[in-house]
Coordinates of C-alpha atoms in Angstrom, one line a residue:
M15 CA -2.6 -37.9 22.7
V16 CA 1.1 -37.7 21.9
S17 CA 1.9 -41.3 21.1
K18 CA 0.0 -41.4 17.8
R19 CA 1.6 -38.3 16.4
I20 CA 5.3 -38.7 17.1
D21 CA 7.8 -41.4 17.7
K22 CA 8.7 -42.4 21.3
A23 CA 12.3 -41.3 21.1
E24 CA 11.6 -37.7 21.9
A25 CA 13.9 -36.8 24.8
P26 CA 16.8 -35.6 22.6
A27 CA 14.3 -33.5 20.6
R28 CA 13.0 -31.9 23.8
A29 CA 16.5 -30.8 24.9
A30 CA 17.4 -29.6 21.4
E31 CA 14.3 -27.5 21.2
K32 CA 14.5 -25.8 24.6
R33 CA 16.4 -23.0 23.0
G34 CA 13.4 -22.3 20.7
T35 CA 10.8 -21.8 23.5
D36 CA 10.3 -19.3 26.2
R37 CA 12.6 -20.5 28.9
K38 CA 10.3 -19.3 31.7
S39 CA 6.9 -20.4 30.4
G40 CA 7.6 -22.9 27.6
E41 CA 5.0 -21.1 25.5
L42 CA 5.3 -20.4 21.8
P43 CA 6.8 -16.9 21.8
L44 CA 6.0 -14.3 19.1
G45 CA 8.4 -14.8 16.2
A46 CA 9.6 -12.5 13.5
G47 CA 7.3 -14.1 11.0
I48 CA 7.9 -16.4 8.1
R49 CA 9.9 -15.8 5.0
A50 CA 7.4 -14.8 2.2
A51 CA 7.0 -17.4 -0.4
T52 CA 6.7 -15.9 -3.9
S53 CA 6.0 -17.1 -7.4
E54 CA 9.8 -16.9 -8.1
Q55 CA 10.5 -19.4 -5.3
T56 CA 12.4 -22.4 -6.8
K57 CA 12.2 -26.0 -5.7
A58 CA 15.7 -25.7 -4.3
E59 CA 14.4 -23.1 -1.9
D60 CA 11.4 -25.3 -1.2
H61 CA 13.6 -27.9 0.4
A62 CA 13.5 -25.7 3.5
L63 CA 9.7 -25.2 3.4
M64 CA 9.1 -27.2 6.6
E65 CA 11.3 -24.8 8.5
Q66 CA 9.0 -22.0 7.5
V67 CA 6.0 -24.1 8.6
V68 CA 7.4 -24.6 12.1
D69 CA 8.8 -21.1 12.4
L70 CA 7.6 -19.7 15.8
G71 CA 6.0 -16.7 14.2
N72 CA 4.0 -18.8 11.8
M73 CA 3.0 -21.3 14.5
R74 CA 1.9 -18.4 16.7
S75 CA -0.3 -17.0 13.9
A76 CA -1.7 -20.5 13.3
Y77 CA -2.5 -20.9 17.0
L78 CA -4.3 -17.6 17.2
R79 CA -6.4 -18.5 14.1
V80 CA -7.3 -22.0 15.5
V81 CA -8.4 -20.5 18.8
E82 CA -10.4 -17.8 17.1
N83 CA -12.2 -20.3 15.0
R84 CA -12.9 -22.5 18.0
G85 CA -14.7 -25.6 16.6
A86 CA -15.6 -28.9 18.0
P87 CA -13.0 -31.4 19.4
G88 CA -11.7 -34.2 17.2
V89 CA -11.5 -37.9 17.9
D90 CA -9.3 -37.4 21.0
G91 CA -12.0 -35.2 22.6
V92 CA -9.5 -32.4 23.4
P93 CA -11.2 -28.9 23.2
V94 CA -9.6 -25.8 21.8
F95 CA -9.1 -24.2 25.2
E96 CA -6.8 -26.9 26.3
L97 CA -4.4 -26.4 23.3
R98 CA -2.3 -23.8 25.0
G99 CA -1.5 -26.0 27.9
W100 CA -0.8 -29.0 25.7
L101 CA 1.7 -27.1 23.6
K102 CA 3.6 -25.9 26.7
E103 CA 4.6 -29.5 27.3
H104 CA 4.6 -31.1 23.8
W105 CA 5.5 -28.4 21.3
P106 CA 9.3 -29.3 21.1
S107 CA 8.4 -32.9 20.3
V108 CA 5.8 -32.0 17.7
K109 CA 8.2 -29.6 16.0
A110 CA 11.0 -32.3 15.9
A111 CA 8.6 -34.8 14.5
M112 CA 7.5 -32.4 11.7
L113 CA 11.1 -31.5 10.8
E114 CA 12.1 -35.1 10.7
G115 CA 9.1 -36.2 8.7
R116 CA 7.7 -38.3 11.6
Y117 CA 4.4 -36.4 12.4
I118 CA 1.4 -38.7 11.9
P119 CA -2.1 -37.1 12.0
Q120 CA -4.9 -38.8 13.8
A121 CA -8.2 -39.8 12.1
V122 CA -10.8 -37.1 11.6
R123 CA -14.2 -37.3 13.3
A124 CA -17.0 -37.7 10.8
V125 CA -19.9 -35.4 11.1
D126 CA -22.8 -35.6 8.6
I127 CA -24.5 -32.4 7.7
P128 CA -27.8 -32.4 5.8
K129 CA -27.8 -30.6 2.4
P130 CA -30.7 -28.2 1.7
A131 CA -31.6 -30.1 -1.5
G132 CA -31.4 -33.5 0.2
G133 CA -28.6 -35.9 0.9
K134 CA -25.8 -35.2 3.2
R135 CA -22.3 -33.7 3.3
T136 CA -19.6 -35.3 5.5
L137 CA -17.4 -33.0 7.4
G138 CA -14.1 -34.3 8.8
V139 CA -13.2 -32.7 12.2
P140 CA -9.5 -33.0 12.8
T141 CA -8.1 -33.0 16.3
V142 CA -7.2 -29.5 17.5
V143 CA -3.4 -30.2 17.2
D144 CA -3.9 -31.4 13.6
R145 CA -5.9 -28.3 12.9
L146 CA -3.0 -26.2 14.2
V147 CA -0.5 -28.1 11.9
Q148 CA -2.9 -27.8 8.9
Q149 CA -3.3 -24.1 9.6
A150 CA 0.5 -23.6 9.7
L151 CA 0.9 -25.5 6.4
H152 CA -1.9 -23.4 4.8
Q153 CA -0.2 -20.1 5.8
V154 CA 3.0 -21.1 4.2
L155 CA 1.6 -22.8 1.1
Q156 CA -1.1 -20.2 0.2
P157 CA 1.4 -17.5 -0.9
V158 CA 3.3 -20.2 -2.9
F159 CA 0.2 -21.2 -4.9
E160 CA -1.8 -18.0 -5.0
P161 CA 0.1 -16.5 -8.0
T162 CA -0.7 -19.6 -10.0
F163 CA -4.5 -19.4 -9.5
S164 CA -6.9 -18.2 -12.2
E165 CA -8.7 -14.8 -12.3
G166 CA -11.9 -16.8 -12.8
S167 CA -11.4 -18.5 -9.4
Y168 CA -13.0 -16.8 -6.3
G169 CA -13.4 -19.4 -3.6
F170 CA -11.2 -19.6 -0.5
R171 CA -8.8 -16.9 -1.7
P172 CA -7.6 -13.7 0.1
G173 CA -9.4 -10.6 -1.1
R174 CA -12.0 -12.5 -3.1
S175 CA -15.6 -13.4 -2.2
A176 CA -18.7 -15.1 -3.4
Q177 CA -20.3 -11.6 -4.1
Q178 CA -17.5 -10.8 -6.5
A179 CA -18.1 -14.1 -8.3
V180 CA -21.8 -13.3 -8.6
Q181 CA -21.0 -9.9 -10.0
Q182 CA -18.6 -11.3 -12.6
A183 CA -21.3 -13.8 -13.6
Q184 CA -23.8 -11.0 -14.0
A185 CA -21.3 -9.1 -16.2
Y186 CA -21.0 -12.1 -18.6
I187 CA -24.8 -12.4 -18.9
C188 CA -25.2 -8.6 -19.6
D189 CA -22.4 -8.9 -22.1
G190 CA -24.6 -11.2 -24.2
K191 CA -23.6 -14.7 -23.0
R192 CA -27.1 -15.7 -22.1
W193 CA -26.6 -19.5 -21.8
V194 CA -24.8 -21.1 -18.8
V195 CA -23.1 -24.4 -18.5
D196 CA -23.7 -25.1 -14.8
I197 CA -21.3 -27.7 -13.6
D198 CA -21.6 -29.4 -10.2
L199 CA -18.9 -31.9 -9.4
E200 CA -20.2 -35.1 -7.9
Q201 CA -19.1 -35.5 -4.3
F202 CA -16.0 -33.5 -5.1
F203 CA -14.4 -33.4 -1.6
D204 CA -15.0 -37.2 -1.2
R205 CA -13.7 -38.1 -4.7
V206 CA -10.4 -36.3 -5.0
N207 CA -7.8 -38.7 -6.3
H208 CA -4.8 -38.4 -4.0
D209 CA -2.1 -39.2 -6.7
V210 CA -3.6 -36.6 -9.1
L211 CA -3.7 -34.0 -6.3
M212 CA -0.2 -34.7 -5.0
A213 CA 1.2 -34.4 -8.5
R214 CA -0.2 -30.8 -8.7
V215 CA 1.2 -30.0 -5.2
A216 CA 4.6 -31.3 -6.2
R217 CA 4.8 -28.9 -9.1
R218 CA 5.5 -26.1 -6.6
V219 CA 6.7 -27.9 -3.5
G220 CA 10.0 -29.6 -3.4
D221 CA 10.3 -30.3 0.3
K222 CA 9.6 -34.0 0.6
R223 CA 8.6 -33.6 4.3
V224 CA 5.8 -31.3 3.4
L225 CA 4.6 -33.5 0.6
K226 CA 4.7 -36.5 2.9
L227 CA 2.8 -34.6 5.6
I228 CA 0.1 -33.5 3.2
R229 CA -0.4 -37.0 1.9
R230 CA -0.7 -38.3 5.5
F231 CA -3.4 -35.7 6.1
L232 CA -5.2 -36.9 3.0
E233 CA -4.9 -40.6 4.0
A234 CA -5.8 -40.1 7.7
G235 CA -8.8 -42.3 8.5
V236 CA -12.3 -41.3 9.2
M237 CA -13.7 -42.2 12.7
R238 CA -17.4 -43.0 12.6
E239 CA -19.2 -44.4 15.6
G240 CA -16.0 -45.4 17.2
L241 CA -14.6 -47.2 14.1
A242 CA -11.7 -45.8 12.0
Q243 CA -12.1 -46.3 8.3
P244 CA -9.1 -45.9 6.0
R245 CA -9.4 -43.3 3.2
T246 CA -7.9 -43.9 -0.2
E247 CA -9.5 -40.8 -1.9
G248 CA -11.0 -37.5 -1.0
T249 CA -10.1 -34.6 1.2
P250 CA -13.0 -34.2 3.7
Q251 CA -14.2 -30.7 4.4
G252 CA -13.5 -29.4 7.9
G253 CA -9.8 -28.9 8.0
P254 CA -7.9 -25.6 7.2
L255 CA -6.0 -27.3 4.4
S256 CA -8.8 -28.7 2.3
P257 CA -9.9 -25.5 0.6
L258 CA -6.4 -24.7 -0.6
L259 CA -5.9 -28.3 -1.9
S260 CA -9.2 -28.0 -3.8
N261 CA -8.1 -24.8 -5.5
I262 CA -4.7 -26.4 -6.4
L263 CA -6.4 -29.3 -8.1
L264 CA -9.1 -27.3 -9.8
T265 CA -6.7 -24.8 -11.2
D266 CA -6.0 -27.3 -14.0
L267 CA -9.7 -27.0 -14.9
D268 CA -9.5 -23.2 -14.8
R269 CA -6.5 -23.3 -17.2
E270 CA -8.3 -25.7 -19.6
L271 CA -11.3 -23.3 -19.7
E272 CA -8.9 -20.4 -20.4
R273 CA -7.1 -22.4 -23.1
R274 CA -10.5 -22.8 -24.8
G275 CA -11.2 -19.1 -24.5
L276 CA -14.3 -19.6 -22.3
A277 CA -15.9 -17.1 -19.9
F278 CA -16.3 -18.8 -16.6
V279 CA -16.6 -18.2 -12.8
R280 CA -15.6 -20.8 -10.3
Y281 CA -16.2 -20.8 -6.6
A282 CA -14.8 -23.9 -5.0
D283 CA -16.4 -26.9 -6.8
D284 CA -19.2 -24.7 -8.3
C285 CA -18.3 -23.7 -11.9
N286 CA -20.5 -21.7 -14.3
I287 CA -19.4 -21.3 -17.9
Y288 CA -21.2 -18.6 -20.0
V289 CA -21.7 -19.0 -23.7
G290 CA -23.8 -17.5 -26.5
S291 CA -26.0 -20.5 -27.5
R292 CA -27.4 -23.8 -26.4
V293 CA -25.4 -25.6 -29.1
A294 CA -22.1 -24.0 -27.8
G295 CA -23.1 -24.9 -24.2
E296 CA -23.8 -28.6 -25.0
R297 CA -20.4 -28.8 -26.9
V298 CA -18.6 -27.3 -23.9
M299 CA -20.4 -29.7 -21.5
R300 CA -19.3 -32.7 -23.5
G301 CA -15.7 -31.5 -23.6
I302 CA -15.4 -30.5 -20.0
R303 CA -17.1 -33.8 -18.9
A304 CA -14.4 -35.7 -20.8
Y305 CA -11.6 -33.5 -19.4
L306 CA -12.6 -33.9 -15.8
K307 CA -13.0 -37.7 -16.2
D308 CA -9.8 -38.4 -18.1
V309 CA -7.4 -35.8 -16.6
L310 CA -8.6 -35.0 -13.0
R311 CA -10.4 -38.2 -12.4
L312 CA -13.6 -36.3 -11.4
R313 CA -17.2 -36.7 -12.4
I314 CA -20.0 -34.3 -13.1
N315 CA -23.2 -34.6 -11.1
E316 CA -25.6 -35.1 -14.1
R317 CA -28.6 -34.5 -11.9
K318 CA -27.5 -31.1 -10.7
S319 CA -25.6 -29.9 -13.8
A320 CA -27.2 -28.5 -17.0
V321 CA -27.0 -26.2 -20.0
A322 CA -29.8 -23.6 -19.4
R323 CA -30.7 -20.0 -19.3
P324 CA -29.0 -18.2 -16.3
W325 CA -32.4 -17.1 -14.9
E326 CA -33.4 -20.8 -14.7
R327 CA -30.4 -21.7 -12.5
K328 CA -29.0 -20.4 -9.2
F329 CA -25.3 -19.6 -8.5
L330 CA -24.1 -19.1 -4.9
G331 CA -27.6 -18.4 -3.7
Y332 CA -28.5 -15.8 -6.4
T333 CA -30.2 -15.9 -9.7
C334 CA -31.0 -13.2 -12.3
T335 CA -33.8 -11.7 -14.3
V336 CA -34.5 -12.3 -17.9
Q337 CA -34.1 -8.7 -19.2
R338 CA -31.3 -7.8 -21.5
K339 CA -29.5 -5.9 -18.7
S340 CA -30.1 -8.7 -16.3
R341 CA -30.6 -7.9 -12.7
L342 CA -29.5 -10.0 -9.7
R343 CA -32.2 -11.4 -7.4
I344 CA -32.2 -13.8 -4.5
A345 CA -32.9 -17.4 -5.6
P346 CA -36.2 -18.8 -4.3
E347 CA -34.3 -21.7 -2.7
S348 CA -32.3 -19.2 -0.6
V349 CA -35.5 -17.6 0.6
K350 CA -36.9 -21.0 1.5
R351 CA -33.8 -21.9 3.5
L352 CA -34.0 -18.7 5.5
K353 CA -37.6 -19.4 6.3
Q354 CA -36.7 -22.9 7.5
K355 CA -34.0 -21.5 9.8
V356 CA -36.4 -18.9 11.2
R357 CA -39.0 -21.6 11.9
E358 CA -36.4 -23.8 13.7
R359 CA -35.4 -20.9 15.9
L360 CA -39.0 -20.0 16.7
R361 CA -39.8 -23.6 17.6
A362 CA -37.1 -23.4 20.2
A363 CA -38.4 -20.0 21.5
R364 CA -41.9 -20.8 22.5
G365 CA -41.2 -20.3 26.2
R366 CA -39.1 -17.1 25.7
S367 CA -40.0 -13.5 25.8
L368 CA -40.5 -11.7 22.5
Q369 CA -37.5 -9.4 23.2
R370 CA -35.1 -12.4 23.7
T371 CA -36.5 -14.1 20.6
I372 CA -35.8 -11.1 18.5
E373 CA -32.3 -10.8 19.9
E374 CA -31.6 -14.4 18.9
L375 CA -33.1 -13.9 15.4
N376 CA -31.2 -10.7 14.6
P377 CA -27.7 -12.2 13.9
L378 CA -29.3 -14.6 11.4
L379 CA -31.1 -11.8 9.6
R380 CA -28.2 -9.5 9.6
G381 CA -25.8 -12.1 8.2
W382 CA -28.4 -13.2 5.5
I383 CA -29.1 -9.6 4.2
N384 CA -25.3 -8.8 4.3
Y385 CA -24.7 -11.7 2.0
F386 CA -27.6 -10.9 -0.3
Q387 CA -27.0 -7.1 -0.4
L388 CA -26.3 -7.4 -4.2
T389 CA -29.9 -8.1 -4.9
Q390 CA -31.5 -5.7 -7.3
T391 CA -35.1 -6.8 -6.8
Q392 CA -36.6 -5.8 -3.4
G393 CA -40.2 -7.1 -3.4
V394 CA -39.2 -10.4 -1.9
L395 CA -37.7 -8.6 1.1
D396 CA -40.9 -6.7 1.8
D397 CA -42.7 -10.1 1.7
L398 CA -40.2 -11.6 4.0
D399 CA -40.5 -8.7 6.5
Q400 CA -44.3 -9.2 6.6
W401 CA -43.8 -13.0 7.0
L402 CA -41.4 -12.6 9.8
R403 CA -43.7 -10.3 11.8
R404 CA -46.6 -12.7 11.2
R405 CA -44.5 -15.6 12.5
L406 CA -43.7 -13.6 15.7
R407 CA -47.4 -12.7 16.1
C408 CA -48.2 -16.4 15.7
L409 CA -45.6 -17.2 18.4
L410 CA -47.2 -14.8 20.8
W411 CA -50.7 -16.1 20.1
R412 CA -49.5 -19.6 21.0
Q413 CA -47.9 -18.3 24.2
W414 CA -51.0 -16.6 25.3
R415 CA -52.9 -20.0 25.1
T416 CA -56.1 -19.3 27.0
P417 CA -58.9 -16.9 25.9
R418 CA -58.6 -15.0 29.2
T419 CA -54.9 -14.4 28.6
R420 CA -55.5 -13.4 25.0
V421 CA -58.2 -10.9 26.1
R422 CA -55.9 -9.4 28.7
K423 CA -52.9 -9.1 26.3
L424 CA -55.0 -7.6 23.4
R425 CA -56.5 -5.0 25.7
A426 CA -53.0 -4.1 27.1
L427 CA -51.9 -3.6 23.5
G428 CA -54.7 -1.1 22.8
L429 CA -57.8 -3.1 21.6
D430 CA -61.2 -2.2 23.2
A431 CA -62.7 -4.8 25.5
E432 CA -65.4 -6.1 23.1
R433 CA -63.1 -6.5 20.2
A434 CA -60.5 -8.2 22.4
R435 CA -63.1 -10.7 23.7
V436 CA -64.5 -11.6 20.2
S437 CA -61.0 -12.0 18.8
A438 CA -59.9 -14.2 21.6
V439 CA -62.6 -16.8 21.0
N440 CA -62.9 -16.7 17.2
G441 CA -62.1 -20.4 16.8
H442 CA -59.4 -20.0 14.3
G443 CA -55.8 -21.3 14.6
P444 CA -52.6 -19.4 15.5
W445 CA -51.5 -18.7 11.9
W446 CA -54.8 -17.3 10.9
N447 CA -55.0 -15.0 13.9
A448 CA -51.4 -13.9 13.3
G449 CA -52.5 -12.5 10.0
A450 CA -55.9 -11.1 11.2
S451 CA -56.6 -7.4 11.6
H452 CA -56.8 -7.6 15.4
M453 CA -53.3 -8.9 15.8
N454 CA -52.0 -6.5 13.1
E455 CA -53.5 -3.5 15.0
A456 CA -52.3 -4.7 18.4
L457 CA -48.8 -5.5 17.1
P458 CA -48.1 -3.3 14.1
A459 CA -44.7 -3.2 12.3
R460 CA -43.5 -0.3 14.5
H461 CA -43.9 -2.5 17.6
F462 CA -41.3 -4.9 16.3
T463 CA -39.1 -2.1 15.1
H464 CA -39.2 -0.6 18.6
L465 CA -38.1 -4.0 20.0
G466 CA -35.1 -4.0 17.6
L467 CA -36.2 -6.6 15.0
V468 CA -34.0 -6.3 11.9
S469 CA -36.2 -5.4 8.9
L470 CA -34.6 -6.8 5.8
L471 CA -35.8 -4.2 3.3
P472 CA -34.6 -1.1 5.2
A473 CA -31.4 -2.9 6.1
L474 CA -30.8 -3.6 2.4
Q475 CA -31.5 0.0 1.5
R476 CA -29.0 1.2 4.1
L477 CA -26.3 -1.2 2.9
Q478 CA -26.9 -0.2 -0.8
G479 CA -26.8 3.4 0.3
V480 CA -23.4 2.9 1.9
R481 CA -22.1 1.2 -1.3

């Protein structure tokens, strides 16, 4: 695991670094923290940036973050829980390699994730040690670049969120900008030009060791089915450094939009520009298409991008209503994705008790409604609650299987003997029975509430009451 990361001549480095480790355990001790990087930091100061990266306090924070995030092993197969022991033995050599510009990352493991709208997104899973080094770099570089980022940028930034981006978009629409230039960058993370990106990084970073290490992470190969493929462009999603690098590159787009006096909201590679007319929108689309191609070497996905009314598009899972004071609502595609996830969980729950099934569903439902708590139209949530309960009734009907079992279960739930018998042999399928009156009477909404099922509409009302 060590040989690919550092040179073989590591014995002197081990001896030299003994003073920097806990003499008794060899562990990374808690440090005093890194020197804060500010917007006033000069490139002369940046020549010592790698020392900030390997500072023990910074590395300790990076280690805790990597362990907290867990994640799958990389190409070397080493899991997160083995990182502590590995660092006890190898940290001095890794630190020396980083300080001397000799650290070489391993290839990332390719994992293809299906996209909701079709196609796939490739995630690159770095080894756990490379994740540690990337996290340490991120913690030092974020405060260097954060002051340079635009107010219109919301993705992957401390103190900013997708919900804030959605609210800003709504504000532009309510202010009369009722046309949107919806820009989707074509395979952004796979198409980033390394030279263009590194030129932007070098504007703020003067430490050549840091620049060399970032480029090596960009150029690390991709391992797929046991074969390593070299990479000449792109910064695959999956490592701690990729989100920051994407913001560094796309800040030039933000500044160009500001220079043109445009109202925009950007979250990662999703960018919406709000204008007053279709003509203005088409003019902006032409100009930004040319800018992205000529300056940043990026392309717009023509199939997913458009000049349209905001209520005809979705942004970060939301859309809006057509009224002059437009209200936020959950995009139909977001509802569809939730239903698909529920179906997948219920297919895996056919042999489980209703109580356990509900316990496994609840985290998904809580997370979903927490994200969509900005919605200002609630009818869809009432429909979803009814649909969820029907899906659970359908699950139970399938589990009961035989007419005899169905009669017994329905009687236990309060139906009289004759109605239970007739219902059990009605000849209709599970979904029909799940919506029929006998199952609704036997298993009313309060039954699922008693078992702890999260109801989306009441949950939203509680969240909005707190706000």
